[in-house]
Amino acid sequence: AEADESALQEPRLRLLLAGRSGTGKSATGNSILGQKRFLSRLGATSVTRTCAAGSCRWAKWVVEIIDTPDLFSSEVSQTDPGCTERGRCYLLSAPGPHALLLVTQLGRFTAQDQQAWRGVKALFGDGIVTRTIVVFTREEDLAGGSLQHYVRDTGNRALRELVAECGDRFCAFDNRAASGKREAQVMALMGLVEELVRDHGGAAYTNDVYSLAQALGGADPAERLRRVAERVAVCAQRRRERWPLAWLWRWPKAPGTWCKLGVCTLLGAL
């Protein structure tokens, strides 16, 4: 009993993997863990069908890695109509992640990656931006070049904007690297994670869904998943209802302002 109590008191870090399918999320999780915990295969389509978790020790921390399937594409309402898998993602990462690792492939930041990033914010709320680290896979494609120079000089405006939005927190992984290089990559990532932890006073990210998941901690697992999935669905519906007005407010305040205000008024009356 004493050992169990001690284990519960060990400092933990929860890292949530996110991004579009085929970018190497699972392989990156395996690299961090130092073992093949998650199913991973080279290809453009996802082999991950459900959320999964693995853990390892790093310095004083027990690090928990949560791998995710395709929860962030525009098709998620069809692939996860009842929000069950999104609810499972919340439960596995409760009481909240200390960092979200947005995985994208070096040199291939596409429209699907942009959609995945929108999907991340739709699922967890815009506040997740303050906890996000961009992780580039295929670091070997730099061929010895500087990652900082690559990000600074890229002609991909959307990528530059993403990195800036995430506070210039980024690193790169070669998921086929030998153990020495792998450990250096993990150390670079964990340095960014520890900086985030310090910046937020050790607190994990939270929102209304995570709060509900915690409040239901003693409930039957199936009932807990059902309730959390319901809350995710409600939040998704509210976001969809707000989206047209938020989009209109992003229009430049120029000659069309009065037209914009008129449309906003009309939508608000519907």
PDB file of C-alpha atoms in Angstrom:
ATOM      1  CA  ALA A   1       0.000   0.000   0.000  1.00  0.00           C
ATOM      2  CA  GLU A   2       2.844   2.367   0.820  1.00  0.00           C
ATOM      3  CA  ALA A   3       4.462   1.675  -2.568  1.00  0.00           C
ATOM      4  CA  ASP A   4       1.183   2.443  -4.330  1.00  0.00           C
ATOM      5  CA  GLU A   5       0.850   5.721  -2.444  1.00  0.00           C
ATOM      6  CA  SER A   6       4.441   6.648  -3.308  1.00  0.00           C
ATOM      7  CA  ALA A   7       3.798   5.908  -6.991  1.00  0.00           C
ATOM      8  CA  LEU A   8       0.788   8.194  -6.975  1.00  0.00           C
ATOM      9  CA  GLN A   9       2.941  11.012  -5.626  1.00  0.00           C
ATOM     10  CA  GLU A  10       5.593  10.754  -8.349  1.00  0.00           C
ATOM     11  CA  PRO A  11       5.654  13.861 -10.557  1.00  0.00           C
ATOM     12  CA  ARG A  12       4.011  13.157 -13.893  1.00  0.00           C
ATOM     13  CA  LEU A  13       4.075  14.781 -17.281  1.00  0.00           C
ATOM     14  CA  ARG A  14       1.325  14.079 -19.801  1.00  0.00           C
ATOM     15  CA  LEU A  15       2.196  14.649 -23.451  1.00  0.00           C
ATOM     16  CA  LEU A  16      -0.562  14.397 -26.054  1.00  0.00           C
ATOM     17  CA  LEU A  17       0.332  13.570 -29.668  1.00  0.00           C
ATOM     18  CA  ALA A  18      -1.773  15.295 -32.337  1.00  0.00           C
ATOM     19  CA  GLY A  19      -1.673  16.077 -36.047  1.00  0.00           C
ATOM     20  CA  ARG A  20      -2.862  14.701 -39.356  1.00  0.00           C
ATOM     21  CA  SER A  21      -2.585  11.042 -40.285  1.00  0.00           C
ATOM     22  CA  GLY A  22       0.680   9.806 -41.742  1.00  0.00           C
ATOM     23  CA  THR A  23       3.021  12.339 -40.132  1.00  0.00           C
ATOM     24  CA  GLY A  24       4.646   9.890 -37.722  1.00  0.00           C
ATOM     25  CA  LYS A  25       2.787  10.537 -34.457  1.00  0.00           C
ATOM     26  CA  SER A  26       3.038   6.944 -33.258  1.00  0.00           C
ATOM     27  CA  ALA A  27       6.691   6.612 -34.285  1.00  0.00           C
ATOM     28  CA  THR A  28       7.451   9.837 -32.414  1.00  0.00           C
ATOM     29  CA  GLY A  29       5.697   8.481 -29.341  1.00  0.00           C
ATOM     30  CA  ASN A  30       7.810   5.331 -29.571  1.00  0.00           C
ATOM     31  CA  SER A  31      10.978   7.423 -29.875  1.00  0.00           C
ATOM     32  CA  ILE A  32      10.118   9.342 -26.709  1.00  0.00           C
ATOM     33  CA  LEU A  33       9.272   6.147 -24.830  1.00  0.00           C
ATOM     34  CA  GLY A  34      12.366   4.335 -26.092  1.00  0.00           C
ATOM     35  CA  GLN A  35      10.240   1.305 -26.976  1.00  0.00           C
ATOM     36  CA  LYS A  36       7.705   0.216 -29.602  1.00  0.00           C
ATOM     37  CA  ARG A  37       4.535   0.824 -27.621  1.00  0.00           C
ATOM     38  CA  PHE A  38       2.385   2.184 -30.461  1.00  0.00           C
ATOM     39  CA  LEU A  39       1.686   0.517 -33.811  1.00  0.00           C
ATOM     40  CA  SER A  40       3.593   2.433 -36.482  1.00  0.00           C
ATOM     41  CA  ARG A  41       4.049   1.887 -40.205  1.00  0.00           C
ATOM     42  CA  LEU A  42       5.425   4.089 -42.973  1.00  0.00           C
ATOM     43  CA  GLY A  43       2.572   5.426 -45.101  1.00  0.00           C
ATOM     44  CA  ALA A  44       0.144   8.266 -45.711  1.00  0.00           C
ATOM     45  CA  THR A  45      -2.796   6.600 -43.967  1.00  0.00           C
ATOM     46  CA  SER A  46      -3.262   6.070 -40.263  1.00  0.00           C
ATOM     47  CA  VAL A  47      -2.726   2.657 -38.680  1.00  0.00           C
ATOM     48  CA  THR A  48      -3.817   4.007 -35.286  1.00  0.00           C
ATOM     49  CA  ARG A  49      -7.502   3.242 -34.730  1.00  0.00           C
ATOM     50  CA  THR A  50      -7.981   4.177 -31.101  1.00  0.00           C
ATOM     51  CA  CYS A  51      -6.315   6.314 -28.454  1.00  0.00           C
ATOM     52  CA  ALA A  52      -3.567   4.593 -26.502  1.00  0.00           C
ATOM     53  CA  ALA A  53      -1.137   5.499 -23.736  1.00  0.00           C
ATOM     54  CA  GLY A  54       2.373   4.503 -22.751  1.00  0.00           C
ATOM     55  CA  SER A  55       4.768   5.698 -20.067  1.00  0.00           C
ATOM     56  CA  CYS A  56       8.462   5.918 -19.296  1.00  0.00           C
ATOM     57  CA  ARG A  57      10.783   7.604 -16.825  1.00  0.00           C
ATOM     58  CA  TRP A  58      12.732  10.700 -17.743  1.00  0.00           C
ATOM     59  CA  ALA A  59      14.826  12.454 -15.092  1.00  0.00           C
ATOM     60  CA  LYS A  60      12.505  12.925 -12.087  1.00  0.00           C
ATOM     61  CA  TRP A  61       9.341  12.518 -14.167  1.00  0.00           C
ATOM     62  CA  VAL A  62       7.024   9.701 -15.087  1.00  0.00           C
ATOM     63  CA  VAL A  63       6.190  10.713 -18.660  1.00  0.00           C
ATOM     64  CA  GLU A  64       2.830   9.586 -20.047  1.00  0.00           C
ATOM     65  CA  ILE A  65       2.412   9.678 -23.832  1.00  0.00           C
ATOM     66  CA  ILE A  66      -1.085   9.629 -25.353  1.00  0.00           C
ATOM     67  CA  ASP A  67      -1.264   8.613 -29.014  1.00  0.00           C
ATOM     68  CA  THR A  68      -4.309   9.548 -31.083  1.00  0.00           C
ATOM     69  CA  PRO A  69      -6.004   8.317 -34.271  1.00  0.00           C
ATOM     70  CA  ASP A  70      -7.507  10.663 -36.867  1.00  0.00           C
ATOM     71  CA  LEU A  71      -9.473  12.922 -34.502  1.00  0.00           C
ATOM     72  CA  PHE A  72      -8.591  16.230 -36.130  1.00  0.00           C
ATOM     73  CA  SER A  73      -9.576  16.030 -39.811  1.00  0.00           C
ATOM     74  CA  SER A  74     -12.712  17.523 -41.336  1.00  0.00           C
ATOM     75  CA  GLU A  75     -14.150  13.969 -41.523  1.00  0.00           C
ATOM     76  CA  VAL A  76     -14.125  13.404 -37.762  1.00  0.00           C
ATOM     77  CA  SER A  77     -17.885  13.964 -37.494  1.00  0.00           C
ATOM     78  CA  GLN A  78     -18.324  10.920 -39.764  1.00  0.00           C
ATOM     79  CA  THR A  79     -15.536   8.753 -38.324  1.00  0.00           C
ATOM     80  CA  ASP A  80     -16.434   9.515 -34.688  1.00  0.00           C
ATOM     81  CA  PRO A  81     -20.136  10.487 -34.843  1.00  0.00           C
ATOM     82  CA  GLY A  82     -20.825   9.891 -31.164  1.00  0.00           C
ATOM     83  CA  CYS A  83     -17.614  11.604 -29.998  1.00  0.00           C
ATOM     84  CA  THR A  84     -16.690   8.358 -28.230  1.00  0.00           C
ATOM     85  CA  GLU A  85     -13.061   8.329 -29.368  1.00  0.00           C
ATOM     86  CA  ARG A  86     -12.676  12.023 -28.623  1.00  0.00           C
ATOM     87  CA  GLY A  87     -14.109  11.333 -25.178  1.00  0.00           C
ATOM     88  CA  ARG A  88     -11.608   8.501 -24.718  1.00  0.00           C
ATOM     89  CA  CYS A  89      -8.816  10.915 -25.661  1.00  0.00           C
ATOM     90  CA  TYR A  90      -9.945  13.238 -22.873  1.00  0.00           C
ATOM     91  CA  LEU A  91     -10.104  10.434 -20.319  1.00  0.00           C
ATOM     92  CA  LEU A  92      -6.663   9.065 -21.188  1.00  0.00           C
ATOM     93  CA  SER A  93      -5.090  12.516 -20.921  1.00  0.00           C
ATOM     94  CA  ALA A  94      -7.051  13.647 -17.820  1.00  0.00           C
ATOM     95  CA  PRO A  95      -6.681  15.742 -15.736  1.00  0.00           C
ATOM     96  CA  GLY A  96      -5.088  17.461 -18.739  1.00  0.00           C
ATOM     97  CA  PRO A  97      -1.889  17.474 -20.811  1.00  0.00           C
ATOM     98  CA  HIS A  98       1.167  19.454 -19.804  1.00  0.00           C
ATOM     99  CA  ALA A  99       2.038  19.765 -23.493  1.00  0.00           C
ATOM    100  CA  LEU A 100       0.419  18.979 -26.824  1.00  0.00           C
ATOM    101  CA  LEU A 101       2.891  17.780 -29.457  1.00  0.00           C
ATOM    102  CA  LEU A 102       1.655  18.813 -32.901  1.00  0.00           C
ATOM    103  CA  VAL A 103       3.434  16.439 -35.273  1.00  0.00           C
ATOM    104  CA  THR A 104       4.071  17.430 -38.891  1.00  0.00           C
ATOM    105  CA  GLN A 105       6.471  16.120 -41.497  1.00  0.00           C
ATOM    106  CA  LEU A 106       9.452  18.275 -42.416  1.00  0.00           C
ATOM    107  CA  GLY A 107       8.896  19.879 -45.813  1.00  0.00           C
ATOM    108  CA  ARG A 108       5.274  18.724 -46.060  1.00  0.00           C
ATOM    109  CA  PHE A 109       3.097  21.139 -44.110  1.00  0.00           C
ATOM    110  CA  THR A 110      -0.080  20.834 -46.181  1.00  0.00           C
ATOM    111  CA  ALA A 111      -3.689  21.981 -46.147  1.00  0.00           C
ATOM    112  CA  GLN A 112      -4.462  18.763 -44.251  1.00  0.00           C
ATOM    113  CA  ASP A 113      -1.989  19.814 -41.547  1.00  0.00           C
ATOM    114  CA  GLN A 114      -3.713  23.188 -41.313  1.00  0.00           C
ATOM    115  CA  GLN A 115      -7.073  21.438 -40.967  1.00  0.00           C
ATOM    116  CA  ALA A 116      -5.645  19.183 -38.252  1.00  0.00           C
ATOM    117  CA  TRP A 117      -4.458  22.248 -36.329  1.00  0.00           C
ATOM    118  CA  ARG A 118      -7.941  23.761 -36.577  1.00  0.00           C
ATOM    119  CA  GLY A 119      -9.299  20.415 -35.386  1.00  0.00           C
ATOM    120  CA  VAL A 120      -6.983  20.458 -32.366  1.00  0.00           C
ATOM    121  CA  LYS A 121      -8.260  23.876 -31.330  1.00  0.00           C
ATOM    122  CA  ALA A 122     -11.853  22.831 -31.992  1.00  0.00           C
ATOM    123  CA  LEU A 123     -11.489  19.802 -29.702  1.00  0.00           C
ATOM    124  CA  PHE A 124      -9.485  21.318 -26.850  1.00  0.00           C
ATOM    125  CA  GLY A 125     -10.218  25.041 -27.132  1.00  0.00           C
ATOM    126  CA  ASP A 126      -8.057  27.902 -28.357  1.00  0.00           C
ATOM    127  CA  GLY A 127      -6.159  27.941 -25.065  1.00  0.00           C
ATOM    128  CA  ILE A 128      -4.307  24.776 -26.110  1.00  0.00           C
ATOM    129  CA  VAL A 129      -2.121  27.044 -28.261  1.00  0.00           C
ATOM    130  CA  THR A 130      -0.227  28.049 -25.112  1.00  0.00           C
ATOM    131  CA  ARG A 131       0.700  24.384 -24.487  1.00  0.00           C
ATOM    132  CA  THR A 132       1.633  23.331 -28.030  1.00  0.00           C
ATOM    133  CA  ILE A 133       5.069  22.315 -29.306  1.00  0.00           C
ATOM    134  CA  VAL A 134       5.505  21.715 -33.047  1.00  0.00           C
ATOM    135  CA  VAL A 135       7.422  18.483 -33.659  1.00  0.00           C
ATOM    136  CA  PHE A 136       8.862  17.943 -37.136  1.00  0.00           C
ATOM    137  CA  THR A 137       9.457  14.345 -38.183  1.00  0.00           C
ATOM    138  CA  ARG A 138      12.017  13.239 -40.793  1.00  0.00           C
ATOM    139  CA  GLU A 139      14.731  15.377 -39.212  1.00  0.00           C
ATOM    140  CA  GLU A 140      17.169  13.402 -41.350  1.00  0.00           C
ATOM    141  CA  ASP A 141      15.928  15.355 -44.389  1.00  0.00           C
ATOM    142  CA  LEU A 142      17.722  18.422 -43.033  1.00  0.00           C
ATOM    143  CA  ALA A 143      20.939  16.619 -44.037  1.00  0.00           C
ATOM    144  CA  GLY A 144      22.855  18.339 -41.264  1.00  0.00           C
ATOM    145  CA  GLY A 145      21.254  21.738 -41.840  1.00  0.00           C
ATOM    146  CA  SER A 146      19.778  23.957 -39.137  1.00  0.00           C
ATOM    147  CA  LEU A 147      16.160  23.441 -38.115  1.00  0.00           C
ATOM    148  CA  GLN A 148      16.003  27.065 -36.956  1.00  0.00           C
ATOM    149  CA  HIS A 149      17.150  28.263 -40.377  1.00  0.00           C
ATOM    150  CA  TYR A 150      14.641  25.966 -42.089  1.00  0.00           C
ATOM    151  CA  VAL A 151      11.736  27.373 -40.078  1.00  0.00           C
ATOM    152  CA  ARG A 152      12.945  30.959 -40.453  1.00  0.00           C
ATOM    153  CA  ASP A 153      13.519  30.730 -44.205  1.00  0.00           C
ATOM    154  CA  THR A 154      10.614  28.528 -45.274  1.00  0.00           C
ATOM    155  CA  GLY A 155       8.410  29.908 -48.009  1.00  0.00           C
ATOM    156  CA  ASN A 156       5.407  28.210 -46.404  1.00  0.00           C
ATOM    157  CA  ARG A 157       3.598  31.132 -44.826  1.00  0.00           C
ATOM    158  CA  ALA A 158       1.079  28.913 -43.033  1.00  0.00           C
ATOM    159  CA  LEU A 159       3.922  27.043 -41.336  1.00  0.00           C
ATOM    160  CA  ARG A 160       5.612  30.255 -40.231  1.00  0.00           C
ATOM    161  CA  GLU A 161       2.312  31.479 -38.800  1.00  0.00           C
ATOM    162  CA  LEU A 162       1.763  28.189 -36.959  1.00  0.00           C
ATOM    163  CA  VAL A 163       5.195  28.255 -35.336  1.00  0.00           C
ATOM    164  CA  ALA A 164       4.707  31.893 -34.311  1.00  0.00           C
ATOM    165  CA  GLU A 165       1.240  31.112 -32.913  1.00  0.00           C
ATOM    166  CA  CYS A 166       2.805  28.354 -30.801  1.00  0.00           C
ATOM    167  CA  GLY A 167       5.388  30.707 -29.299  1.00  0.00           C
ATOM    168  CA  ASP A 168       8.277  29.484 -31.504  1.00  0.00           C
ATOM    169  CA  ARG A 169       8.345  26.168 -29.657  1.00  0.00           C
ATOM    170  CA  PHE A 170       9.560  23.485 -32.057  1.00  0.00           C
ATOM    171  CA  CYS A 171      11.975  20.587 -32.390  1.00  0.00           C
ATOM    172  CA  ALA A 172      12.641  17.718 -34.800  1.00  0.00           C
ATOM    173  CA  PHE A 173      12.830  13.917 -34.655  1.00  0.00           C
ATOM    174  CA  ASP A 174      14.510  11.306 -36.803  1.00  0.00           C
ATOM    175  CA  ASN A 175      12.468   8.324 -35.672  1.00  0.00           C
ATOM    176  CA  ARG A 176      14.995   5.885 -37.133  1.00  0.00           C
ATOM    177  CA  ALA A 177      17.947   7.395 -35.279  1.00  0.00           C
ATOM    178  CA  ALA A 178      20.368   5.320 -33.232  1.00  0.00           C
ATOM    179  CA  SER A 179      20.015   5.449 -29.462  1.00  0.00           C
ATOM    180  CA  GLY A 180      22.507   8.276 -28.880  1.00  0.00           C
ATOM    181  CA  LYS A 181      20.820  10.655 -31.308  1.00  0.00           C
ATOM    182  CA  ARG A 182      17.376   9.565 -30.123  1.00  0.00           C
ATOM    183  CA  GLU A 183      18.257  10.477 -26.550  1.00  0.00           C
ATOM    184  CA  ALA A 184      19.503  13.896 -27.671  1.00  0.00           C
ATOM    185  CA  GLN A 185      16.227  14.489 -29.527  1.00  0.00           C
ATOM    186  CA  VAL A 186      14.194  13.519 -26.476  1.00  0.00           C
ATOM    187  CA  MET A 187      16.314  15.800 -24.302  1.00  0.00           C
ATOM    188  CA  ALA A 188      15.676  18.749 -26.638  1.00  0.00           C
ATOM    189  CA  LEU A 189      11.926  18.091 -26.563  1.00  0.00           C
ATOM    190  CA  MET A 190      11.806  17.637 -22.805  1.00  0.00           C
ATOM    191  CA  GLY A 191      13.679  20.895 -22.348  1.00  0.00           C
ATOM    192  CA  LEU A 192      10.802  22.642 -24.132  1.00  0.00           C
ATOM    193  CA  VAL A 193       8.255  20.703 -22.071  1.00  0.00           C
ATOM    194  CA  GLU A 194       9.927  21.587 -18.770  1.00  0.00           C
ATOM    195  CA  GLU A 195       9.989  25.240 -19.814  1.00  0.00           C
ATOM    196  CA  LEU A 196       6.229  25.069 -20.447  1.00  0.00           C
ATOM    197  CA  VAL A 197       5.708  23.438 -17.065  1.00  0.00           C
ATOM    198  CA  ARG A 198       7.639  26.229 -15.339  1.00  0.00           C
ATOM    199  CA  ASP A 199       5.768  28.920 -17.280  1.00  0.00           C
ATOM    200  CA  HIS A 200       2.435  27.505 -16.067  1.00  0.00           C
ATOM    201  CA  GLY A 201       3.475  26.889 -12.483  1.00  0.00           C
ATOM    202  CA  GLY A 202       3.388  23.124 -12.904  1.00  0.00           C
ATOM    203  CA  ALA A 203      -0.318  23.090 -13.765  1.00  0.00           C
ATOM    204  CA  ALA A 204      -1.639  20.980 -16.622  1.00  0.00           C
ATOM    205  CA  TYR A 205      -3.932  22.387 -19.303  1.00  0.00           C
ATOM    206  CA  THR A 206      -7.596  22.174 -18.406  1.00  0.00           C
ATOM    207  CA  ASN A 207     -11.034  23.111 -19.716  1.00  0.00           C
ATOM    208  CA  ASP A 208     -14.680  22.271 -18.997  1.00  0.00           C
ATOM    209  CA  VAL A 209     -14.421  18.738 -20.401  1.00  0.00           C
ATOM    210  CA  TYR A 210     -11.332  17.905 -18.353  1.00  0.00           C
ATOM    211  CA  SER A 211     -13.061  19.302 -15.262  1.00  0.00           C
ATOM    212  CA  LEU A 212     -16.025  16.994 -15.901  1.00  0.00           C
ATOM    213  CA  ALA A 213     -13.705  14.024 -16.427  1.00  0.00           C
ATOM    214  CA  GLN A 214     -12.115  14.716 -13.052  1.00  0.00           C
ATOM    215  CA  ALA A 215     -15.463  15.176 -11.310  1.00  0.00           C
ATOM    216  CA  LEU A 216     -16.571  11.772 -12.639  1.00  0.00           C
ATOM    217  CA  GLY A 217     -13.387  10.053 -11.489  1.00  0.00           C
ATOM    218  CA  GLY A 218     -15.221   7.577  -9.268  1.00  0.00           C
ATOM    219  CA  ALA A 219     -17.978   6.767 -11.759  1.00  0.00           C
ATOM    220  CA  ASP A 220     -18.421   3.546 -13.712  1.00  0.00           C
ATOM    221  CA  PRO A 221     -15.930   3.688 -16.647  1.00  0.00           C
ATOM    222  CA  ALA A 222     -18.599   3.228 -19.314  1.00  0.00           C
ATOM    223  CA  GLU A 223     -20.809   5.908 -17.756  1.00  0.00           C
ATOM    224  CA  ARG A 224     -17.840   8.245 -17.390  1.00  0.00           C
ATOM    225  CA  LEU A 225     -16.981   7.828 -21.081  1.00  0.00           C
ATOM    226  CA  ARG A 226     -20.615   8.384 -22.088  1.00  0.00           C
ATOM    227  CA  ARG A 227     -20.901  11.594 -20.065  1.00  0.00           C
ATOM    228  CA  VAL A 228     -17.587  12.984 -21.305  1.00  0.00           C
ATOM    229  CA  ALA A 229     -18.435  12.131 -24.933  1.00  0.00           C
ATOM    230  CA  GLU A 230     -21.756  13.943 -24.523  1.00  0.00           C
ATOM    231  CA  ARG A 231     -19.959  17.041 -23.223  1.00  0.00           C
ATOM    232  CA  VAL A 232     -17.506  16.930 -26.150  1.00  0.00           C
ATOM    233  CA  ALA A 233     -20.460  16.775 -28.553  1.00  0.00           C
ATOM    234  CA  VAL A 234     -22.138  19.765 -26.891  1.00  0.00           C
ATOM    235  CA  CYS A 235     -18.920  21.807 -27.051  1.00  0.00           C
ATOM    236  CA  ALA A 236     -18.455  20.889 -30.721  1.00  0.00           C
ATOM    237  CA  GLN A 237     -22.005  22.000 -31.525  1.00  0.00           C
ATOM    238  CA  ARG A 238     -21.537  25.314 -29.725  1.00  0.00           C
ATOM    239  CA  ARG A 239     -18.317  25.951 -31.635  1.00  0.00           C
ATOM    240  CA  ARG A 240     -20.051  25.233 -34.953  1.00  0.00           C
ATOM    241  CA  GLU A 241     -22.810  27.675 -34.039  1.00  0.00           C
ATOM    242  CA  ARG A 242     -20.296  30.401 -33.157  1.00  0.00           C
ATOM    243  CA  TRP A 243     -18.084  29.829 -36.187  1.00  0.00           C
ATOM    244  CA  PRO A 244     -19.931  32.012 -38.764  1.00  0.00           C
ATOM    245  CA  LEU A 245     -19.819  35.068 -36.486  1.00  0.00           C
ATOM    246  CA  ALA A 246     -16.161  34.498 -35.581  1.00  0.00           C
ATOM    247  CA  TRP A 247     -15.301  34.175 -39.277  1.00  0.00           C
ATOM    248  CA  LEU A 248     -17.105  37.390 -40.135  1.00  0.00           C
ATOM    249  CA  TRP A 249     -15.250  39.316 -37.430  1.00  0.00           C
ATOM    250  CA  ARG A 250     -11.969  38.300 -39.035  1.00  0.00           C
ATOM    251  CA  TRP A 251     -12.845  40.283 -42.156  1.00  0.00           C
ATOM    252  CA  PRO A 252     -10.734  43.427 -42.513  1.00  0.00           C
ATOM    253  CA  LYS A 253     -12.437  46.461 -41.045  1.00  0.00           C
ATOM    254  CA  ALA A 254     -12.533  48.254 -44.356  1.00  0.00           C
ATOM    255  CA  PRO A 255     -15.246  49.391 -46.799  1.00  0.00           C
ATOM    256  CA  GLY A 256     -17.353  46.289 -46.096  1.00  0.00           C
ATOM    257  CA  THR A 257     -17.690  46.937 -42.376  1.00  0.00           C
ATOM    258  CA  TRP A 258     -21.321  48.032 -42.504  1.00  0.00           C
ATOM    259  CA  CYS A 259     -22.188  45.033 -44.645  1.00  0.00           C
ATOM    260  CA  LYS A 260     -20.372  42.793 -42.173  1.00  0.00           C
ATOM    261  CA  LEU A 261     -22.267  44.261 -39.236  1.00  0.00           C
ATOM    262  CA  GLY A 262     -25.523  43.767 -41.074  1.00  0.00           C
ATOM    263  CA  VAL A 263     -24.818  40.113 -41.785  1.00  0.00           C
ATOM    264  CA  CYS A 264     -23.695  39.562 -38.169  1.00  0.00           C
ATOM    265  CA  THR A 265     -26.945  41.106 -36.948  1.00  0.00           C
ATOM    266  CA  LEU A 266     -28.956  38.899 -39.291  1.00  0.00           C
ATOM    267  CA  LEU A 267     -27.132  35.724 -38.209  1.00  0.00           C
ATOM    268  CA  GLY A 268     -27.544  36.656 -34.568  1.00  0.00           C
ATOM    269  CA  ALA A 269     -31.281  36.957 -35.064  1.00  0.00           C
ATOM    270  CA  LEU A 270     -31.629  33.502 -36.623  1.00  0.00           C
TER     271      LEU A 270
END
